[in-house]
Short mmCIF file of C-alpha atoms and ligand atoms in Angstrom, two decimals:
data_model
loop_
_atom_site.label_atom_id
_atom_site.label_comp_id
_atom_site.label_asym_id
_atom_site.label_seq_id
_atom_site.Cartn_x
_atom_site.Cartn_y
_atom_site.Cartn_z
CA MET N 1 6.54 -29.00 20.73
CA ARG N 2 8.78 -25.93 20.63
CA GLN N 3 9.57 -24.41 17.23
CA ARG N 4 13.24 -24.31 16.27
CA VAL N 5 13.98 -20.75 15.10
CA ALA N 6 16.92 -19.29 13.15
CA ILE N 7 17.30 -15.50 13.06
CA LEU N 8 19.34 -13.86 10.31
CA GLY N 9 20.04 -10.25 11.32
CA ALA N 10 19.66 -10.99 15.05
CA THR N 11 21.18 -7.71 16.30
CA GLY N 12 19.10 -5.37 14.11
CA SER N 13 15.89 -3.54 14.83
CA ILE N 14 13.63 -6.42 13.65
CA GLY N 15 15.91 -9.22 14.90
CA SER N 16 16.17 -7.87 18.43
CA GLN N 17 12.41 -7.30 18.70
CA ALA N 18 11.88 -10.90 17.53
CA LEU N 19 14.30 -12.13 20.21
CA ASP N 20 12.30 -10.19 22.85
CA ILE N 21 9.09 -11.88 21.73
CA ILE N 22 10.82 -15.28 21.77
CA ALA N 23 12.19 -14.60 25.29
CA GLN N 24 8.63 -13.89 26.45
CA ASN N 25 7.38 -17.18 24.96
CA PRO N 26 10.01 -19.77 25.93
CA GLU N 27 7.43 -22.58 25.84
CA ARG N 28 6.81 -21.95 22.13
CA PHE N 29 10.24 -21.19 20.65
CA GLU N 30 13.82 -22.39 20.84
CA VAL N 31 16.58 -20.35 19.13
CA VAL N 32 18.90 -22.67 17.20
CA ALA N 33 20.88 -20.29 14.96
CA LEU N 34 21.73 -16.60 14.92
CA ALA N 35 23.55 -14.44 12.36
CA CYS N 36 24.71 -10.85 12.44
CA GLY N 37 27.02 -8.63 10.39
CA ARG N 38 29.91 -7.83 12.72
CA ARG N 39 31.40 -8.39 16.16
CA SER N 40 29.77 -5.93 18.57
CA ASP N 41 28.42 -5.68 22.11
CA ALA N 42 25.01 -6.55 20.69
CA ALA N 43 26.42 -9.70 19.06
CA ASP N 44 28.09 -10.72 22.34
CA ALA N 45 24.86 -10.12 24.28
CA VAL N 46 22.83 -12.20 21.81
CA ALA N 47 25.39 -15.02 21.95
CA ALA N 48 25.43 -14.97 25.77
CA ALA N 49 21.62 -15.11 25.92
CA HIS N 50 21.50 -18.14 23.57
CA PRO N 51 24.53 -20.31 24.37
CA ALA N 52 23.05 -23.36 22.66
CA ALA N 53 22.49 -21.56 19.33
CA THR N 54 25.10 -21.46 16.55
CA LEU N 55 26.25 -17.86 15.93
CA LEU N 56 27.57 -16.72 12.54
CA VAL N 57 29.18 -13.28 12.34
CA GLY N 58 29.77 -11.51 9.00
CA GLY N 59 28.97 -14.58 6.93
CA ASP N 60 28.58 -14.40 3.15
CA SER N 61 25.57 -15.76 1.25
CA SER N 62 26.84 -19.35 1.16
CA GLU N 63 27.73 -19.36 4.86
CA LEU N 64 24.26 -18.08 5.74
CA GLU N 65 22.73 -20.79 3.55
CA ARG N 66 24.87 -23.44 5.29
CA LEU N 67 23.91 -22.09 8.72
CA VAL N 68 20.23 -22.43 7.88
CA LEU N 69 20.57 -25.93 6.46
CA SER N 70 22.82 -27.26 9.25
CA SER N 71 20.67 -25.96 12.11
CA ALA N 72 17.46 -27.60 10.77
CA PRO N 73 15.04 -24.87 11.88
CA ASP N 74 11.25 -25.02 11.63
CA LEU N 75 11.16 -21.26 11.10
CA VAL N 76 13.72 -18.77 9.74
CA LEU N 77 13.36 -15.03 10.34
CA VAL N 78 15.12 -13.11 7.56
CA ALA N 79 15.86 -9.70 9.08
CA THR N 80 19.12 -8.83 7.34
CA THR N 81 19.45 -5.85 5.01
CA GLY N 82 20.48 -6.16 1.33
CA LEU N 83 20.48 -9.38 -0.68
CA VAL N 84 22.96 -11.38 1.41
CA ALA N 85 20.25 -13.77 2.63
CA LEU N 86 18.60 -14.40 -0.76
CA PRO N 87 20.12 -17.89 -1.29
CA ALA N 88 19.47 -18.80 2.39
CA THR N 89 15.82 -17.78 2.00
CA ILE N 90 15.28 -20.02 -1.02
CA ALA N 91 17.23 -22.87 0.64
CA ALA N 92 15.13 -22.53 3.82
CA LEU N 93 11.88 -22.77 1.82
CA ASP N 94 13.18 -25.80 -0.07
CA SER N 95 14.29 -27.48 3.17
CA GLY N 96 10.74 -27.33 4.55
CA ALA N 97 11.25 -24.46 7.01
CA ALA N 98 8.73 -21.63 7.10
CA VAL N 99 10.30 -18.22 6.42
CA ALA N 100 9.20 -15.02 8.16
CA ILE N 101 10.51 -12.36 5.81
CA ALA N 102 11.18 -8.80 6.94
CA ASN N 103 13.77 -8.15 4.25
CA LYS N 104 12.12 -6.27 1.37
CA GLU N 105 15.15 -6.51 -0.90
CA THR N 106 14.78 -10.30 -1.14
CA ILE N 107 11.20 -10.05 -2.38
CA VAL N 108 11.60 -6.94 -4.55
CA ALA N 109 14.82 -8.03 -6.29
CA GLY N 110 14.42 -11.80 -5.80
CA GLY N 111 11.05 -11.62 -7.51
CA GLU N 112 9.88 -14.81 -9.14
CA LEU N 113 12.76 -16.91 -7.74
CA VAL N 114 11.61 -16.42 -4.15
CA MET N 115 7.91 -16.66 -4.96
CA ALA N 116 8.49 -19.88 -6.93
CA GLY N 117 10.32 -21.25 -3.84
CA ALA N 118 7.30 -20.36 -1.70
CA ARG N 119 4.92 -22.10 -4.11
CA ARG N 120 7.13 -25.23 -4.22
CA ALA N 121 7.29 -25.27 -0.42
CA ALA N 122 3.52 -24.84 -0.15
CA GLN N 123 2.93 -27.75 -2.47
CA ALA N 124 5.33 -29.98 -0.54
CA ALA N 125 3.81 -29.01 2.84
CA LYS N 126 0.21 -29.06 1.49
CA SER N 127 -0.05 -25.51 2.74
CA THR N 128 -0.25 -22.00 1.24
CA PRO N 129 2.64 -19.88 -0.09
CA LEU N 130 1.84 -17.20 2.52
CA GLU N 131 2.05 -19.68 5.38
CA ARG N 132 5.49 -20.78 4.09
CA LEU N 133 6.76 -17.24 3.23
CA ARG N 134 5.23 -15.07 5.96
CA PRO N 135 5.37 -11.31 5.51
CA VAL N 136 6.73 -9.30 8.44
CA ASP N 137 6.50 -5.82 6.93
CA SER N 138 3.55 -4.25 8.79
CA GLU N 139 1.50 -3.45 5.67
CA HIS N 140 1.93 -6.92 4.17
CA SER N 141 1.13 -8.56 7.48
CA ALA N 142 -2.00 -6.38 7.57
CA LEU N 143 -2.95 -7.49 4.02
CA TRP N 144 -2.38 -11.11 5.02
CA GLN N 145 -4.69 -10.64 8.02
CA CYS N 146 -7.36 -8.94 5.85
CA LEU N 147 -7.17 -11.75 3.27
CA ASN N 148 -7.37 -14.67 5.73
CA GLY N 149 -10.11 -17.06 4.61
CA GLU N 150 -11.04 -14.95 1.55
CA ASP N 151 -11.30 -16.24 -2.02
CA PRO N 152 -8.52 -14.48 -4.03
CA ALA N 153 -10.94 -14.24 -6.98
CA GLY N 154 -13.02 -11.74 -4.97
CA VAL N 155 -10.11 -9.36 -4.31
CA GLU N 156 -10.44 -6.11 -6.23
CA ARG N 157 -7.78 -3.85 -4.75
CA LEU N 158 -5.04 -3.91 -2.12
CA TRP N 159 -4.35 -0.67 -0.24
CA LEU N 160 -1.17 0.17 1.63
CA THR N 161 -1.08 3.11 3.99
CA ALA N 162 1.86 5.50 4.35
CA SER N 163 2.46 7.85 7.25
CA GLY N 164 3.68 10.44 4.75
CA GLY N 165 6.99 10.81 6.64
CA PRO N 166 8.52 14.03 7.98
CA PHE N 167 8.08 15.89 4.66
CA ARG N 168 4.36 15.17 4.21
CA THR N 169 3.38 18.85 4.30
CA TRP N 170 6.59 20.38 2.91
CA GLU N 171 6.88 22.23 -0.44
CA ALA N 172 8.74 20.40 -3.23
CA GLU N 173 11.79 22.72 -3.15
CA ARG N 174 12.25 22.38 0.58
CA ILE N 175 12.03 18.57 0.32
CA SER N 176 14.62 18.52 -2.44
CA ALA N 177 17.08 20.62 -0.40
CA ALA N 178 16.65 18.60 2.84
CA LEU N 179 19.64 17.11 4.71
CA PRO N 180 19.89 13.83 6.71
CA ALA N 181 18.95 15.22 10.16
CA GLU N 182 15.61 16.41 8.76
CA ALA N 183 14.85 13.18 6.90
CA LEU N 184 15.67 10.98 9.91
CA LYS N 185 12.85 12.47 12.01
CA HIS N 186 10.11 9.88 11.39
CA PRO N 187 6.80 11.02 12.90
CA THR N 188 5.33 7.62 13.90
CA TRP N 189 7.68 4.61 13.49
CA SER N 190 11.05 3.99 15.10
CA MET N 191 13.22 2.03 12.62
CA GLY N 192 16.72 1.68 11.15
CA ALA N 193 18.23 4.67 9.23
CA LYS N 194 17.85 3.26 5.69
CA ILE N 195 14.13 2.49 6.01
CA THR N 196 13.53 5.83 7.76
CA ILE N 197 14.99 7.71 4.77
CA ASP N 198 12.95 5.50 2.42
CA SER N 199 9.84 6.47 4.38
CA ALA N 200 10.66 10.17 3.99
CA SER N 201 11.03 9.81 0.20
CA LEU N 202 8.00 7.44 0.01
CA VAL N 203 10.29 5.08 -1.96
CA ASN N 204 9.59 2.65 0.89
CA LYS N 205 5.91 2.67 -0.09
CA GLY N 206 6.85 2.04 -3.72
CA LEU N 207 9.01 -0.93 -2.64
CA GLU N 208 6.10 -2.18 -0.54
CA ALA N 209 3.74 -1.89 -3.51
CA ILE N 210 6.19 -4.08 -5.48
CA GLU N 211 6.34 -6.51 -2.53
CA ALA N 212 2.52 -6.64 -2.45
CA GLN N 213 2.39 -7.26 -6.18
CA ARG N 214 4.75 -10.25 -5.77
CA LEU N 215 3.37 -11.71 -2.52
CA TYR N 216 -0.28 -11.45 -3.49
CA GLY N 217 0.06 -11.93 -7.27
CA VAL N 218 -1.84 -8.80 -8.30
CA PRO N 219 -0.85 -6.30 -11.02
CA MET N 220 0.47 -2.90 -9.90
CA GLU N 221 -2.72 -1.29 -11.23
CA ARG N 222 -4.61 -2.97 -8.39
CA VAL N 223 -2.30 -1.81 -5.59
CA GLY N 224 -3.34 1.55 -4.13
CA ILE N 225 -1.57 3.85 -1.65
CA LEU N 226 -3.20 6.08 0.94
CA VAL N 227 -1.38 8.67 3.04
CA HIS N 228 -2.60 8.12 6.59
CA PRO N 229 -0.50 10.17 9.04
CA GLU N 230 -1.90 8.50 12.18
CA SER N 231 -0.40 5.08 11.19
CA VAL N 232 -3.27 3.15 12.79
CA VAL N 233 -4.70 1.45 9.69
CA HIS N 234 -1.84 -0.48 8.05
CA ALA N 235 -3.57 -1.90 4.98
CA LEU N 236 -7.01 -2.48 3.50
CA VAL N 237 -8.49 -4.85 0.94
CA THR N 238 -11.46 -3.96 -1.26
CA PHE N 239 -13.51 -6.93 -2.48
CA SER N 240 -15.67 -7.38 -5.57
CA ASP N 241 -18.89 -6.80 -3.62
CA GLY N 242 -17.77 -3.30 -2.61
CA SER N 243 -16.77 -4.22 0.97
CA THR N 244 -13.41 -3.08 2.33
CA ILE N 245 -11.64 -4.77 5.26
CA ALA N 246 -8.92 -2.90 7.17
CA GLN N 247 -6.35 -3.99 9.76
CA LEU N 248 -5.72 -1.59 12.68
CA ALA N 249 -2.95 -1.79 15.27
CA SER N 250 -0.50 0.44 17.13
CA ALA N 251 2.60 1.37 15.14
CA ASP N 252 4.73 -1.31 16.78
CA MET N 253 6.67 -3.86 14.72
CA ARG N 254 6.31 -6.48 17.46
CA GLY N 255 2.72 -6.92 16.18
CA PRO N 256 3.59 -8.15 12.67
CA ILE N 257 6.78 -9.94 13.86
CA GLY N 258 4.75 -11.87 16.46
CA TYR N 259 1.99 -12.66 13.95
CA ALA N 260 4.51 -14.21 11.55
CA LEU N 261 6.32 -16.14 14.30
CA GLY N 262 3.18 -17.48 15.93
CA TYR N 263 0.96 -18.06 12.86
CA PRO N 264 -1.73 -19.39 12.89
CA GLN N 265 -2.00 -18.80 16.65
CA ARG N 266 -2.09 -15.24 17.93
CA MET N 267 0.29 -14.31 20.75
CA GLU N 268 -0.87 -13.19 24.18
CA ARG N 269 -0.55 -9.47 25.05
CA LEU N 270 1.87 -8.71 22.23
CA ILE N 271 1.10 -5.01 21.75
CA PRO N 272 -1.42 -2.67 23.39
CA PRO N 273 -4.69 -2.61 21.40
CA VAL N 274 -5.62 0.63 19.65
CA ASP N 275 -7.95 2.80 21.71
CA LEU N 276 -10.01 4.33 18.90
CA ALA N 277 -12.05 6.67 21.10
CA ALA N 278 -8.89 8.11 22.67
CA ARG N 279 -7.19 8.26 19.27
CA GLY N 280 -9.77 10.55 17.59
CA ALA N 281 -10.00 11.18 13.85
CA LEU N 282 -8.22 9.02 11.28
CA THR N 283 -7.45 10.74 7.98
CA PHE N 284 -6.61 9.44 4.50
CA ASP N 285 -5.30 11.18 1.41
CA ALA N 286 -3.90 10.31 -2.04
CA PRO N 287 -0.07 10.57 -2.27
CA ASP N 288 1.38 13.53 -4.18
CA LEU N 289 3.61 11.97 -6.84
CA ALA N 290 4.92 15.38 -7.94
CA ARG N 291 6.40 16.19 -4.51
CA PHE N 292 7.52 12.57 -4.01
CA PRO N 293 9.00 11.57 -7.39
CA GLY N 294 10.76 8.53 -5.84
CA LEU N 295 7.35 6.90 -5.33
CA ALA N 296 6.37 7.47 -8.96
CA ILE N 297 9.70 5.96 -10.13
CA ALA N 298 9.24 2.91 -7.88
CA LEU N 299 5.66 2.30 -9.07
CA ALA N 300 6.79 2.58 -12.70
CA ALA N 301 9.61 0.07 -11.99
CA GLY N 302 6.98 -2.32 -10.56
CA ARG N 303 5.01 -2.05 -13.80
CA SER N 304 8.17 -2.54 -15.88
CA GLY N 305 9.36 -5.85 -14.34
CA VAL N 306 12.11 -7.64 -12.42
CA ARG N 307 15.09 -5.90 -14.07
CA ALA N 308 13.67 -2.48 -13.18
CA THR N 309 12.78 -3.46 -9.60
CA SER N 310 16.21 -5.05 -9.00
CA ALA N 311 17.95 -1.94 -10.36
CA LEU N 312 15.66 0.29 -8.29
CA ILE N 313 16.33 -1.37 -4.96
CA ALA N 314 20.11 -1.52 -5.52
CA ALA N 315 20.19 2.12 -6.66
CA ASP N 316 18.13 3.16 -3.66
CA ASP N 317 20.56 1.51 -1.25
CA VAL N 318 23.43 3.45 -2.86
CA ALA N 319 21.45 6.72 -3.09
CA VAL N 320 20.48 6.58 0.60
CA SER N 321 24.10 5.81 1.60
CA ARG N 322 25.36 8.75 -0.47
CA PHE N 323 22.72 10.99 1.15
CA LEU N 324 23.49 9.78 4.69
CA ALA N 325 27.22 10.22 4.05
CA GLY N 326 26.55 13.93 3.47
CA GLU N 327 27.38 13.83 -0.23
CA CYS N 328 24.08 15.17 -1.54
CA ARG N 329 20.70 16.67 -0.76
CA PHE N 330 17.46 14.67 -0.55
CA GLY N 331 16.47 15.57 -4.13
CA ALA N 332 19.43 13.57 -5.46
CA ILE N 333 17.81 10.29 -4.37
CA PRO N 334 15.11 10.23 -7.12
CA VAL N 335 17.67 11.49 -9.65
CA ILE N 336 19.92 8.49 -8.92
CA LEU N 337 16.96 6.08 -8.97
CA GLU N 338 15.57 7.30 -12.28
CA ALA N 339 18.91 7.26 -14.10
CA THR N 340 19.89 3.79 -12.80
CA VAL N 341 16.54 2.17 -13.62
CA ALA N 342 16.56 3.74 -17.11
CA ALA N 343 20.11 2.46 -17.74
CA LEU N 344 19.46 -1.12 -16.59
CA GLU N 345 15.81 -2.03 -17.12
CA GLY N 346 16.25 -3.26 -20.72
CA GLY N 347 17.66 -6.76 -21.32
CA ALA N 348 17.08 -10.35 -20.33
CA THR N 349 15.15 -11.13 -17.15
CA PRO N 350 17.50 -12.78 -14.59
CA THR N 351 16.43 -16.37 -13.95
CA SER N 352 19.05 -17.44 -11.38
CA VAL N 353 20.36 -16.12 -8.08
CA GLU N 354 23.76 -15.51 -9.76
CA ALA N 355 22.19 -13.42 -12.54
CA LEU N 356 20.22 -11.40 -9.97
CA LEU N 357 23.33 -10.72 -7.90
CA GLU N 358 25.18 -9.66 -11.07
CA LEU N 359 22.42 -7.21 -11.98
CA ASP N 360 22.45 -5.92 -8.40
CA ALA N 361 26.22 -5.30 -8.58
CA GLU N 362 25.89 -3.58 -11.96
CA ALA N 363 23.14 -1.27 -10.66
CA ARG N 364 25.18 -0.46 -7.54
CA ALA N 365 28.24 0.41 -9.60
CA TYR N 366 26.17 2.62 -11.90
CA ALA N 367 24.46 4.45 -9.01
CA THR N 368 27.77 4.92 -7.17
CA ALA N 369 29.52 6.45 -10.17
CA LEU N 370 26.63 8.75 -11.14
CA PRO N 371 27.68 12.40 -10.72
CA ILE N 372 25.42 14.49 -8.44
CA PRO N 373 24.06 17.60 -10.20
CA GLU N 374 25.67 20.80 -8.82
CA VAL N 375 22.44 22.13 -7.25
CA LEU N 376 21.86 18.89 -5.31
CA ARG N 377 25.34 18.64 -3.78
CA ALA N 378 25.30 19.02 0.01
N1 LIG U 1 13.06 -1.83 11.16
C1 LIG U 1 11.80 -1.95 10.80
O1 LIG U 1 10.90 -1.50 11.51
C2 LIG U 1 11.45 -2.64 9.50
C3 LIG U 1 10.10 -2.68 9.12
C4 LIG U 1 9.77 -3.38 7.97
C5 LIG U 1 10.73 -4.00 7.21
N2 LIG U 1 12.04 -3.92 7.58
C6 LIG U 1 13.05 -4.57 6.76
O2 LIG U 1 13.71 -5.56 7.54
C7 LIG U 1 15.07 -5.67 7.18
C8 LIG U 1 15.92 -5.45 8.42
O3 LIG U 1 15.66 -4.12 8.87
P1 LIG U 1 16.24 -3.53 10.24
O4 LIG U 1 15.65 -2.17 10.37
O5 LIG U 1 16.06 -4.53 11.32
O6 LIG U 1 17.77 -3.38 9.86
P2 LIG U 1 19.03 -3.14 10.83
O7 LIG U 1 18.57 -2.62 12.14
O8 LIG U 1 20.01 -2.37 10.04
O9 LIG U 1 19.58 -4.64 11.08
C9 LIG U 1 20.19 -5.41 10.07
C10 LIG U 1 20.68 -6.70 10.66
O10 LIG U 1 21.35 -7.46 9.64
C11 LIG U 1 22.62 -7.86 10.15
N3 LIG U 1 23.56 -8.17 9.07
C12 LIG U 1 24.24 -7.35 8.25
N4 LIG U 1 25.06 -8.06 7.43
C13 LIG U 1 24.88 -9.37 7.77
C14 LIG U 1 25.44 -10.60 7.32
N5 LIG U 1 26.35 -10.65 6.37
N6 LIG U 1 25.02 -11.75 7.92
C15 LIG U 1 24.10 -11.74 8.90
N7 LIG U 1 23.54 -10.60 9.37
C16 LIG U 1 23.93 -9.44 8.81
C17 LIG U 1 23.03 -6.72 11.04
O11 LIG U 1 24.10 -7.12 11.88
P3 LIG U 1 25.10 -6.01 12.52
O12 LIG U 1 24.26 -5.25 13.50
O13 LIG U 1 26.13 -6.84 13.17
O14 LIG U 1 25.60 -5.17 11.40
C18 LIG U 1 21.73 -6.51 11.78
O15 LIG U 1 21.55 -7.52 12.75
C19 LIG U 1 15.30 -4.65 6.07
O16 LIG U 1 15.19 -5.26 4.82
C20 LIG U 1 14.14 -3.66 6.25
O17 LIG U 1 13.75 -3.05 5.04
C21 LIG U 1 12.41 -3.26 8.73
#
């Protein structure tokens, strides 16, 4: 039987790659609902290609939730940016649909609320939380693949790899003074602007470490990061007996998207396999937290808790927008992150979607109003 699929963020980088995979596998998938942010040629093209699917344009959180519930999907791909799809994600899990989650914000800020939804769904479906809430981020997909069939008690350490971004070999002062055109030149992955800037600052890797902590239930102390410029190994898991398992694949998001859509079956000819002999040496290094302070701030937020991680991800969204708008230099990003997390991390842990969205708005307002130090103005 074909799986009924809803795609939130259908016109974006992840959403459109998912639609390509679905178009190549019409016997396995049927698109029943699509959502995007605004009217555009891309939205028209997506609607024309799927006339039977319900299309929602520019919906708010409740409209996205209603779209998911009314279209009764078996699988929902959450590929929006920001927190707009947080309620829809929890509603999808509670309705019995599996969720393929690309959106980091939902896991980093949504924290326990989303993970509790995944555990409830797993119990109801007599399945596992990872089968119900399927990671799409390449590193978390790689961890999932390394952990398949393993006893969690034997897991010693999770490793995420980072390409190191365009500033991997730059001096600290040059990184701090960088402007958008330099930060947007990602050496290995082709992605949206926000995540490309996050890769240059290594904040993306910090957000991924927080995601790993939540998805796999391990403390931050047991999540390691390796700079691996070739982007062939995406993650590794070290076990209690001293063995380490790694996942290798070409740097192509269709791999992890297809794994999440097709799980537990692997797709046919999804991406070209890695040719290791042609590839040559693979190198690994520890990240330099002094040159990439945003990573250190993100890891500290992960150790601090949900308030800090929610403030971090909201502040980062604002900081990257201010940077891309030409308001400041690259070095202002960690300044905005550090000040916002410090201002908001104390206080009660949010235990509802409303409280999380309130904290998100507060962090955004703080980060937006923060003055940029003279030397970091663009
Ligand atoms: N790109 C990657 O390779 C990659 C890798 C790992 C993880 N991720 C994560 O995946 C998520 C999506 O990333 P992306 O790069 O695909 O982003 P993107 O290219 O910016 O796409 C975002 C999508 O969300 C849609 N959207 C915005 N507001 C919406 C709303 N209110 N309702 C429904 N849809 C809405 C956009 O529609 P419009 O086009 O109409 O604005 C677009 O389709 C992010 O959280 C990112 O961190 C991405």
